[in-house]
Amino acid sequence: QVQLLQSGAEVKKPGASVKVSCEASGYSFTSSDYYIHWVRQTPGLGLEWMGWIRPKTGGTNFAPRFLDRVTMTRDTSINTAYMDLRRLTSDDTAIYYCARADGRDGFDIWGHGKMVTVS
Amino acid sequence: DIQMTQSPSSLSASVGDRVTITCRASQNIRNYLHWYQQKPGQAPKLLINSASTLQSGVSSRVTGSGSGTDFTLTISSLQPEDFATYFCQQSYGTPYTFGQGTKLEIK
């Protein structure tokens, strides 16, 4: 079945970077035109959209508040998308989800989430 | 950014009840509005796509309506598995934004 698999939890020091992976399976990562979005969740701010990557082209679109410290890439040979967040602070402690969407449709498939703790 | 305001923030109801959750956008978002259900320890699950399209596999007790700025999610004949937190989300413009959530609890 269609799945997005994310790597396990991590603890990072303030100022460090984290790279979160999202492996797609059960559908064509590049032949279809599903976008991979990154959404994080914190108790204080709820769900925050961080941006998307279009696996077919590598094109990206980021939320302004993350623009200067986020990178999104993909490796089409292993059907995996990545989100790299730099200069971490305690405010970045969150569950990071990848999710799939067709154009501007809702996110129909979600990864199980990766807990990132900055401490 | 487009602000999404959900109400109520929490709601108590009984099995068999009918409940309605509203979501208001700070500007016209046409029908680019989606509803999710989230249970503790799980990722959100898409229930309603584009304001009113029931996602495959979701119970027909769930309906969505609205367009423009005002939207509703209605769940009829509540079942135990419906007690969860519900979010709306707009995809009219980036940055995409979510409502703050409505926690549906058993009375």
XYZ file of N, CA and C in Angstrom:
678
model
N 0.836 -1.184 0.000
C 0.000 0.000 0.000
C 0.879 1.246 0.000
N 0.262 2.397 -0.230
C 0.997 3.649 -0.275
C 1.436 4.021 1.135
N 2.718 4.307 1.276
C 3.272 4.644 2.588
C 4.355 5.688 2.454
N 4.516 6.460 3.508
C 5.659 7.353 3.664
C 6.348 6.942 4.964
N 7.598 6.532 4.849
C 8.328 6.015 6.006
C 9.352 7.035 6.473
N 9.300 7.373 7.743
C 10.206 8.365 8.288
C 11.184 7.716 9.270
N 12.331 8.326 9.417
C 13.367 7.804 10.310
C 13.020 8.100 11.762
N 13.797 7.504 12.666
C 13.473 7.546 14.084
C 13.774 8.883 14.757
N 13.389 8.979 16.026
C 13.530 10.205 16.807
C 14.997 10.603 16.959
N 15.204 11.903 17.134
C 16.552 12.421 17.341
C 16.555 13.491 18.411
N 17.711 13.611 19.083
C 17.949 14.708 20.016
C 19.105 15.510 19.455
N 18.918 16.831 19.383
C 19.933 17.717 18.833
C 20.267 18.821 19.826
N 21.483 19.339 19.689
C 21.898 20.485 20.498
C 21.451 21.769 19.812
N 21.197 22.823 20.581
C 20.904 24.124 19.968
C 22.030 24.542 19.030
N 21.640 25.078 17.876
C 22.618 25.501 16.876
C 22.938 24.433 15.842
N 22.567 23.203 16.128
C 22.831 22.105 15.206
C 21.799 22.086 14.072
N 21.965 21.111 13.182
C 21.021 20.897 12.087
C 20.413 19.503 12.225
N 19.254 19.317 11.617
C 18.636 17.992 11.560
C 18.192 17.734 10.133
N 18.366 16.499 9.689
C 17.914 16.095 8.364
C 16.909 14.962 8.543
N 15.690 15.186 8.083
C 14.606 14.227 8.238
C 14.328 13.594 6.885
N 14.258 12.280 6.866
C 14.012 11.572 5.609
C 12.573 11.063 5.536
N 12.120 10.837 4.315
C 10.746 10.396 4.062
C 10.782 9.514 2.816
N 10.695 8.204 3.021
C 10.779 7.258 1.910
C 9.387 6.875 1.436
N 9.135 7.110 0.155
C 7.827 6.806 -0.427
C 7.799 5.400 -0.996
N 6.695 4.710 -0.795
C 6.524 3.390 -1.386
C 5.068 3.189 -1.766
N 4.849 2.295 -2.726
C 3.493 1.966 -3.145
C 2.935 2.846 -4.236
N 3.691 3.817 -4.696
C 3.271 4.646 -5.827
C 4.527 5.159 -6.515
N 4.335 5.728 -7.694
C 5.489 6.226 -8.441
C 5.906 7.597 -7.924
N 7.077 7.660 -7.344
C 7.571 8.872 -6.688
C 7.749 10.029 -7.682
N 8.181 9.731 -8.906
C 8.464 10.799 -9.861
C 7.529 10.803 -11.062
N 7.004 9.659 -11.465
C 6.108 9.634 -12.627
C 4.756 10.252 -12.294
N 4.276 10.017 -11.072
C 3.074 10.721 -10.634
C 3.491 12.148 -10.310
N 2.554 13.011 -10.028
C 2.934 14.389 -9.714
C 2.501 14.768 -8.306
N 2.618 13.822 -7.392
C 2.345 14.138 -6.002
C 3.500 14.950 -5.430
N 3.146 15.969 -4.673
C 4.130 16.766 -3.972
C 4.331 16.176 -2.575
N 5.527 16.339 -2.033
C 5.783 15.973 -0.643
C 5.860 17.264 0.166
N 5.014 17.345 1.170
C 4.974 18.501 2.059
C 5.580 18.131 3.400
N 6.080 19.132 4.082
C 6.589 18.942 5.437
C 5.767 19.811 6.387
N 5.290 19.176 7.435
C 4.428 19.823 8.428
C 4.978 19.449 9.798
N 5.073 20.431 10.686
C 5.496 20.089 12.025
C 4.388 20.393 13.025
N 4.461 19.730 14.163
C 3.418 19.882 15.180
C 4.050 20.076 16.541
N 3.621 21.144 17.215
C 4.047 21.431 18.571
C 2.818 21.686 19.417
N 2.914 21.452 20.730
C 1.759 21.734 21.591
C 1.359 23.210 21.538
N 2.361 24.089 21.397
C 2.068 25.510 21.454
C 1.509 26.100 20.172
N 2.072 25.719 19.041
C 1.687 26.332 17.765
C 0.832 25.415 16.909
N 0.573 24.196 17.348
C -0.255 23.293 16.571
C 0.470 22.812 15.327
N -0.268 22.719 14.227
C 0.288 22.230 12.968
C 0.795 23.402 12.142
N 2.049 23.320 11.709
C 2.681 24.366 10.898
C 3.188 23.762 9.593
N 2.773 24.356 8.493
C 3.271 23.940 7.195
C 4.623 24.571 6.934
N 5.607 23.754 6.546
C 6.960 24.262 6.352
C 7.293 24.474 4.878
N 6.701 23.663 4.000
C 6.987 23.813 2.581
C 6.749 22.513 1.831
N 6.998 22.569 0.530
C 6.872 21.365 -0.286
C 8.037 21.209 -1.234
N 8.207 19.946 -1.668
C 9.110 19.636 -2.763
C 8.341 18.820 -3.787
N 8.583 19.101 -5.038
C 7.959 18.366 -6.131
C 8.971 17.336 -6.621
N 8.793 16.067 -6.280
C 9.809 15.068 -6.615
C 10.119 14.971 -8.116
N 9.127 15.250 -8.956
C 9.325 15.123 -10.406
C 10.405 16.085 -10.904
N 10.432 17.306 -10.327
C 11.353 18.328 -10.833
C 12.381 18.790 -9.810
N 12.127 18.533 -8.554
C 12.979 19.062 -7.496
C 12.595 20.473 -7.074
N 11.571 21.027 -7.678
C 11.137 22.371 -7.311
C 10.655 22.423 -5.866
N 10.818 23.586 -5.227
C 10.449 23.722 -3.821
C 9.691 25.027 -3.579
N 9.005 25.065 -2.452
C 8.293 26.261 -2.010
C 8.295 26.203 -0.488
N 8.801 27.257 0.148
C 8.940 27.237 1.599
C 8.063 28.298 2.252
N 7.640 28.016 3.471
C 6.969 29.038 4.277
C 7.985 30.121 4.625
N 7.604 31.384 4.542
C 8.556 32.483 4.783
C 9.318 32.361 6.093
N 8.671 31.858 7.138
C 9.366 31.853 8.421
C 10.494 30.838 8.490
N 10.543 29.936 7.528
C 11.613 28.941 7.504
C 12.592 29.165 6.349
N 12.317 30.155 5.541
C 13.016 30.350 4.266
C 14.535 30.376 4.406
N 15.036 30.984 5.476
C 16.484 31.171 5.569
C 17.204 30.000 6.232
N 16.473 28.969 6.671
C 17.182 27.870 7.329
C 16.647 26.479 6.993
N 15.831 26.366 5.952
C 15.336 25.049 5.550
C 15.786 24.736 4.129
N 16.075 23.479 3.893
C 16.350 22.973 2.555
C 15.531 21.700 2.370
N 14.946 21.546 1.200
C 14.226 20.309 0.880
C 14.809 19.738 -0.398
N 15.165 18.469 -0.360
C 15.758 17.789 -1.501
C 15.100 16.434 -1.677
N 15.445 15.768 -2.777
C 14.971 14.405 -2.968
C 16.028 13.593 -3.693
N 15.989 12.283 -3.439
C 16.846 11.338 -4.136
C 15.908 10.386 -4.873
N 15.780 10.584 -6.173
C 14.812 9.797 -6.934
C 15.235 8.335 -7.066
N 16.520 8.037 -6.887
C 16.965 6.646 -7.015
C 16.465 5.773 -5.877
N 16.131 6.411 -4.751
C 15.634 5.641 -3.602
C 14.289 6.180 -3.105
N 13.617 6.947 -3.962
C 12.256 7.430 -3.662
C 12.147 8.104 -2.292
N 13.098 8.953 -2.004
C 13.161 9.560 -0.669
C 13.272 11.080 -0.769
N 12.483 11.743 0.056
C 12.551 13.189 0.211
C 13.214 13.509 1.544
N 13.857 14.654 1.588
C 14.568 15.073 2.793
C 14.210 16.510 3.136
N 14.180 16.787 4.423
C 14.010 18.146 4.928
C 15.146 18.403 5.909
N 15.891 19.452 5.639
C 17.051 19.809 6.442
C 16.743 21.139 7.115
N 16.800 21.179 8.444
C 16.535 22.408 9.183
C 17.779 22.783 9.982
N 18.243 24.019 9.784
C 19.514 24.454 10.393
C 19.265 25.381 11.572
N 20.342 25.638 12.310
C 20.344 26.595 13.434
C 19.171 26.329 14.384
N 19.111 25.107 14.853
C 17.998 24.685 15.701
C 17.992 25.415 17.038
N 16.781 25.729 17.516
C 16.585 26.244 18.866
C 15.551 25.350 19.558
N 15.332 25.615 20.833
C 14.356 24.810 21.570
C 12.955 24.927 20.964
N 12.693 26.046 20.292
C 11.380 26.224 19.646
C 11.160 25.258 18.479
N 12.233 24.617 18.024
C 12.103 23.647 16.924
C 11.806 22.243 17.427
N 11.718 22.071 18.730
C 11.310 20.778 19.281
C 9.882 20.501 18.832
N 9.700 19.410 18.090
C 8.405 19.159 17.451
C 8.394 17.762 16.853
N 7.221 17.341 16.434
C 7.084 16.165 15.577
C 7.064 16.670 14.144
N 7.923 16.118 13.313
C 8.019 16.525 11.916
C 7.397 15.432 11.046
N 6.404 15.831 10.271
C 5.707 14.910 9.381
C 6.005 15.250 7.926
N 6.127 14.226 7.098
C 6.007 14.423 5.662
C 4.608 13.956 5.264
N 4.087 14.537 4.217
C 2.738 14.201 3.770
C 2.663 14.418 2.264
N 1.788 13.667 1.624
C 1.667 13.716 0.169
C 0.410 14.469 -0.237
N 0.511 15.229 -1.328
C -0.687 15.889 -1.858
C -0.591 15.980 -3.371
N -1.730 15.894 -4.013
C -1.853 16.052 -5.463
C -2.284 17.485 -5.719
N -1.372 18.291 -6.218
C -1.703 19.696 -6.443
C -2.102 20.369 -5.149
N -3.279 21.023 -5.137
C -3.742 21.723 -3.940
C -4.780 20.913 -3.173
N -4.811 19.633 -3.421
C -5.669 18.758 -2.624
C -5.132 18.644 -1.205
N -5.939 18.034 -0.335
C -5.492 17.766 1.025
C -4.390 16.721 1.052
N -3.778 16.583 2.220
C -2.678 15.636 2.392
C -3.270 14.253 2.656
N -3.191 13.397 1.638
C -3.920 12.129 1.756
C -3.113 11.021 2.416
N -1.813 11.113 2.389
C -0.943 10.134 3.028
C 0.063 10.886 3.883
N 0.239 10.443 5.122
C 1.179 11.061 6.049
C 2.190 10.026 6.519
N 3.423 10.464 6.737
C 4.355 9.634 7.475
C 3.914 9.554 8.934
N 4.528 8.673 9.684
C 4.142 8.509 11.095
C 4.721 9.593 11.981
N 5.641 10.414 11.416
C 6.211 11.522 12.175
C 7.537 11.168 12.808
N 8.367 12.185 12.947
C 9.683 12.023 13.585
C 9.774 13.055 14.694
N 10.005 12.594 15.912
C 10.158 13.515 17.037
C 11.581 14.045 17.052
N 11.708 15.356 16.989
C 13.017 16.005 17.098
C 13.004 16.841 18.372
N 13.926 16.563 19.252
C 14.053 17.299 20.507
C 15.336 18.108 20.458
N 15.232 19.415 20.718
C 16.402 20.288 20.749
C 16.667 20.646 22.208
N 17.775 20.146 22.712
C 18.068 20.364 24.126
C 19.560 20.253 24.369
N -0.421 35.994 5.727
C -0.859 34.612 5.814
C -2.375 34.549 6.011
N -2.984 33.491 5.505
C -4.420 33.289 5.697
C -4.629 32.648 7.074
N -5.426 33.300 7.899
C -5.693 32.795 9.249
C -6.928 31.896 9.202
N -6.824 30.764 9.854
C -7.928 29.806 9.939
C -8.376 29.722 11.385
N -9.631 30.031 11.633
C -10.148 30.036 12.989
C -11.228 28.974 13.130
N -10.969 28.020 14.007
C -11.925 26.948 14.258
C -12.712 27.230 15.522
N -13.944 26.784 15.533
C -14.725 26.831 16.764
C -15.689 25.660 16.806
N -15.942 25.151 18.015
C -15.285 25.526 19.261
C -13.893 24.904 19.348
N -13.119 25.285 20.353
C -11.805 24.664 20.536
C -11.939 23.297 21.210
N -13.016 23.114 21.953
C -13.291 21.797 22.522
C -14.797 21.608 22.587
N -15.182 20.350 22.634
C -16.599 20.010 22.510
C -16.841 18.687 23.215
N -17.833 18.634 24.077
C -18.220 17.379 24.726
C -19.529 16.883 24.141
N -19.561 15.621 23.800
C -20.769 15.055 23.209
C -20.881 13.580 23.594
N -22.038 13.029 23.342
C -22.288 11.630 23.681
C -22.370 10.781 22.432
N -22.140 9.496 22.596
C -22.319 8.563 21.480
C -23.747 8.704 20.959
N -23.862 8.808 19.643
C -25.159 8.979 19.000
C -25.506 10.418 18.679
N -24.786 11.379 19.268
C -25.049 12.792 19.002
C -24.587 13.186 17.610
N -25.028 14.358 17.207
C -24.575 14.988 15.963
C -23.827 16.248 16.360
N -22.625 16.442 15.806
C -21.834 17.616 16.144
C -21.408 18.339 14.884
N -21.201 19.652 15.051
C -20.740 20.489 13.945
C -19.573 21.333 14.411
N -18.530 21.348 13.616
C -17.334 22.158 13.867
C -17.233 23.159 12.721
N -16.909 24.390 13.069
C -16.810 25.411 12.022
C -15.367 25.882 11.866
N -15.080 26.347 10.684
C -13.757 26.876 10.338
C -13.980 28.113 9.486
N -13.376 29.200 9.890
C -13.514 30.462 9.157
C -12.148 30.914 8.673
N -12.075 31.272 7.415
C -10.844 31.775 6.819
C -10.840 33.293 6.825
N -9.652 33.880 6.919
C -9.539 35.337 6.983
C -9.725 35.999 5.624
N -9.788 35.200 4.549
C -10.097 35.708 3.220
C -10.734 34.576 2.426
N -11.254 34.922 1.270
C -11.898 33.936 0.410
C -10.879 32.878 -0.035
N -11.154 31.627 0.284
C -10.264 30.538 -0.132
C -10.978 29.563 -1.079
N -12.085 30.047 -1.645
C -12.887 29.218 -2.558
C -13.227 27.905 -1.864
N -12.851 26.761 -2.429
C -13.126 25.496 -1.748
C -11.848 24.763 -1.365
N -10.747 25.516 -1.229
C -9.469 24.888 -0.927
C -9.334 24.679 0.584
N -10.249 23.896 1.117
C -10.337 23.663 2.544
C -10.466 22.164 2.792
N -9.669 21.669 3.725
C -9.623 20.228 3.991
C -9.753 19.988 5.488
N -10.324 18.841 5.832
C -10.534 18.483 7.237
C -9.780 17.204 7.578
N -9.189 17.201 8.768
C -8.420 16.062 9.247
C -8.895 15.654 10.638
N -8.690 14.381 10.926
C -8.904 13.841 12.257
C -7.547 13.368 12.781
N -7.264 13.657 14.034
C -6.028 13.161 14.630
C -6.314 12.538 15.990
N -5.796 11.355 16.180
C -5.877 10.677 17.472
C -4.507 10.706 18.133
N -4.464 10.607 19.472
C -3.172 10.701 20.178
C -2.147 9.721 19.644
N -0.933 10.216 19.410
C 0.161 9.380 18.943
C 0.112 9.017 17.476
N -0.848 9.589 16.757
C -0.978 9.272 15.327
C -0.860 10.528 14.486
N -0.543 10.332 13.217
C -0.540 11.432 12.269
C -1.988 11.814 11.946
N -2.204 13.041 11.500
C -3.548 13.404 11.032
C -3.991 12.505 9.874
N -5.304 12.381 9.754
C -5.916 11.577 8.691
C -6.883 12.452 7.918
N -6.762 12.465 6.604
C -7.646 13.282 5.764
C -9.046 12.686 5.754
N -10.031 13.520 6.113
C -11.439 13.104 6.103
C -12.182 13.673 4.896
N -12.045 14.973 4.725
C -12.772 15.715 3.696
C -11.770 16.514 2.874
N -11.827 16.357 1.579
C -10.972 17.080 0.642
C -11.794 18.157 -0.061
N -11.191 19.307 -0.270
C -11.849 20.365 -1.050
C -13.265 20.665 -0.543
N -13.361 20.881 0.724
C -14.568 21.347 1.420
C -15.656 20.299 1.603
N -15.862 19.438 0.581
C -17.038 18.566 0.682
C -16.834 17.167 0.130
N -15.657 16.831 -0.357
C -15.429 15.500 -0.944
C -14.947 14.527 0.120
N -15.773 13.518 0.360
C -15.439 12.529 1.376
C -14.277 11.670 0.885
N -13.253 11.575 1.696
C -12.099 10.769 1.327
C -12.495 9.293 1.337
N -11.909 8.528 0.427
C -12.197 7.104 0.340
C -11.951 6.411 1.674
N -12.916 5.582 2.079
C -12.766 4.829 3.320
C -13.268 5.531 4.557
N -13.657 6.790 4.429
C -14.160 7.556 5.576
C -15.672 7.355 5.674
N -16.159 7.228 6.886
C -17.573 6.973 7.127
C -18.458 8.056 6.515
N -19.585 7.636 5.967
C -20.547 8.580 5.375
C -21.260 9.414 6.442
N -21.004 9.136 7.711
C -21.540 9.985 8.784
C -20.824 11.345 8.821
N -19.725 11.447 8.112
C -18.927 12.679 8.084
C -19.270 13.465 6.824
N -19.627 14.727 7.008
C -19.895 15.578 5.847
C -19.219 16.926 6.036
N -18.846 17.518 4.906
C -18.268 18.855 4.913
C -19.025 19.748 3.959
N -19.089 21.013 4.319
C -19.761 21.970 3.451
C -19.108 23.332 3.596
N -19.484 24.217 2.678
C -19.005 25.595 2.730
C -18.184 25.973 1.528
N -17.973 27.261 1.416
C -17.179 27.816 0.322
C -16.867 29.256 0.666
N -15.758 29.761 0.148
C -15.425 31.159 0.431
C -14.678 31.302 1.739
N -15.372 31.722 2.778
C -14.716 31.917 4.071
C -15.260 31.033 5.189
N -16.427 30.473 5.019
C -17.069 29.727 6.117
C -17.327 28.279 5.740
N -16.879 27.385 6.609
C -16.926 25.955 6.342
C -17.385 25.212 7.591
N -18.015 24.063 7.380
C -18.427 23.244 8.511
C -18.094 21.783 8.262
N -17.800 21.110 9.350
C -17.628 19.662 9.379
C -18.694 19.130 10.314
N -19.491 18.198 9.839
C -20.551 17.617 10.655
C -20.335 16.112 10.757
N -20.451 15.612 11.967
C -20.385 14.176 12.190
C -21.689 13.764 12.849
N -22.415 12.883 12.197
C -23.699 12.453 12.744
C -23.536 11.120 13.457
N -24.452 10.847 14.351
C -24.486 9.583 15.088
C -23.087 9.192 15.577
N -22.531 10.029 16.458
C -21.162 9.832 16.938
C -20.930 8.416 17.434
N -19.781 7.897 17.036
C -19.336 6.580 17.492
C -18.097 6.741 18.367
N -17.764 5.761 19.171
C -16.587 5.903 20.054
C -15.308 6.264 19.309
N -15.155 5.771 18.079
C -13.921 6.054 17.333
C -13.843 7.481 16.810
N -14.918 8.258 16.938
C -14.933 9.638 16.451
C -14.333 10.623 17.452
N -14.120 10.186 18.677
C -13.608 11.116 19.686
C -12.116 11.300 19.452
N -11.758 12.516 19.041
C -10.427 12.816 18.537
C -10.333 14.333 18.400
N -9.234 14.800 17.816
C -9.082 16.223 17.515
C -9.198 16.424 16.016
N -9.896 17.492 15.638
C -10.165 17.777 14.230
C -9.534 19.112 13.847
N -8.930 19.129 12.650
C -8.267 20.328 12.141
C -8.787 20.660 10.740
N -8.874 21.944 10.453
C -9.085 22.372 9.077
C -7.752 22.908 8.542
N -7.639 22.959 7.232
C -6.402 23.420 6.588
C -6.747 24.014 5.238
N -6.137 25.153 4.917
C -6.380 25.765 3.606
C -5.175 25.548 2.708
N -5.474 25.341 1.426
C -4.416 25.224 0.418
C -4.659 26.221 -0.718
N -5.374 27.302 -0.403
C -5.608 28.329 -1.429
C -4.310 29.044 -1.755
N -3.527 29.349 -0.724
C -2.284 30.075 -0.943
C -1.230 29.671 0.060
N 0.015 29.804 -0.346
C 1.102 29.520 0.584
C 1.445 30.763 1.401
N 1.840 30.613 2.655
C 1.997 29.351 3.371
C 0.649 28.717 3.700
N 0.509 27.436 3.449
C -0.691 26.739 3.878
C -0.819 26.891 5.386
N -2.023 26.959 5.870
C -2.243 27.163 7.295
C -3.356 26.255 7.809
N -3.266 25.953 9.076
C -4.209 25.069 9.751
C -5.005 25.837 10.805
N -6.185 25.344 11.102
C -6.893 25.814 12.276
C -6.210 25.280 13.522
N -6.618 25.799 14.664
C -5.938 25.437 15.917
C -6.429 24.109 16.480
N -7.479 23.568 15.892
C -7.962 22.257 16.320
C -9.195 22.328 17.192
N -10.018 21.306 17.105
C -11.188 21.133 17.963
C -11.104 19.748 18.585
N -11.036 19.719 19.903
C -10.945 18.435 20.596
C -12.349 17.961 20.949
N -12.737 16.837 20.414
C -14.056 16.263 20.646
C -13.925 15.181 21.715
N -14.585 15.423 22.838
C -14.470 14.518 23.984
C -15.804 13.879 24.297
N -15.719 12.744 24.961
C -16.933 12.039 25.361
C -17.525 12.700 26.605
N -18.829 12.955 26.561
C -19.507 13.562 27.716
C -19.771 12.480 28.758
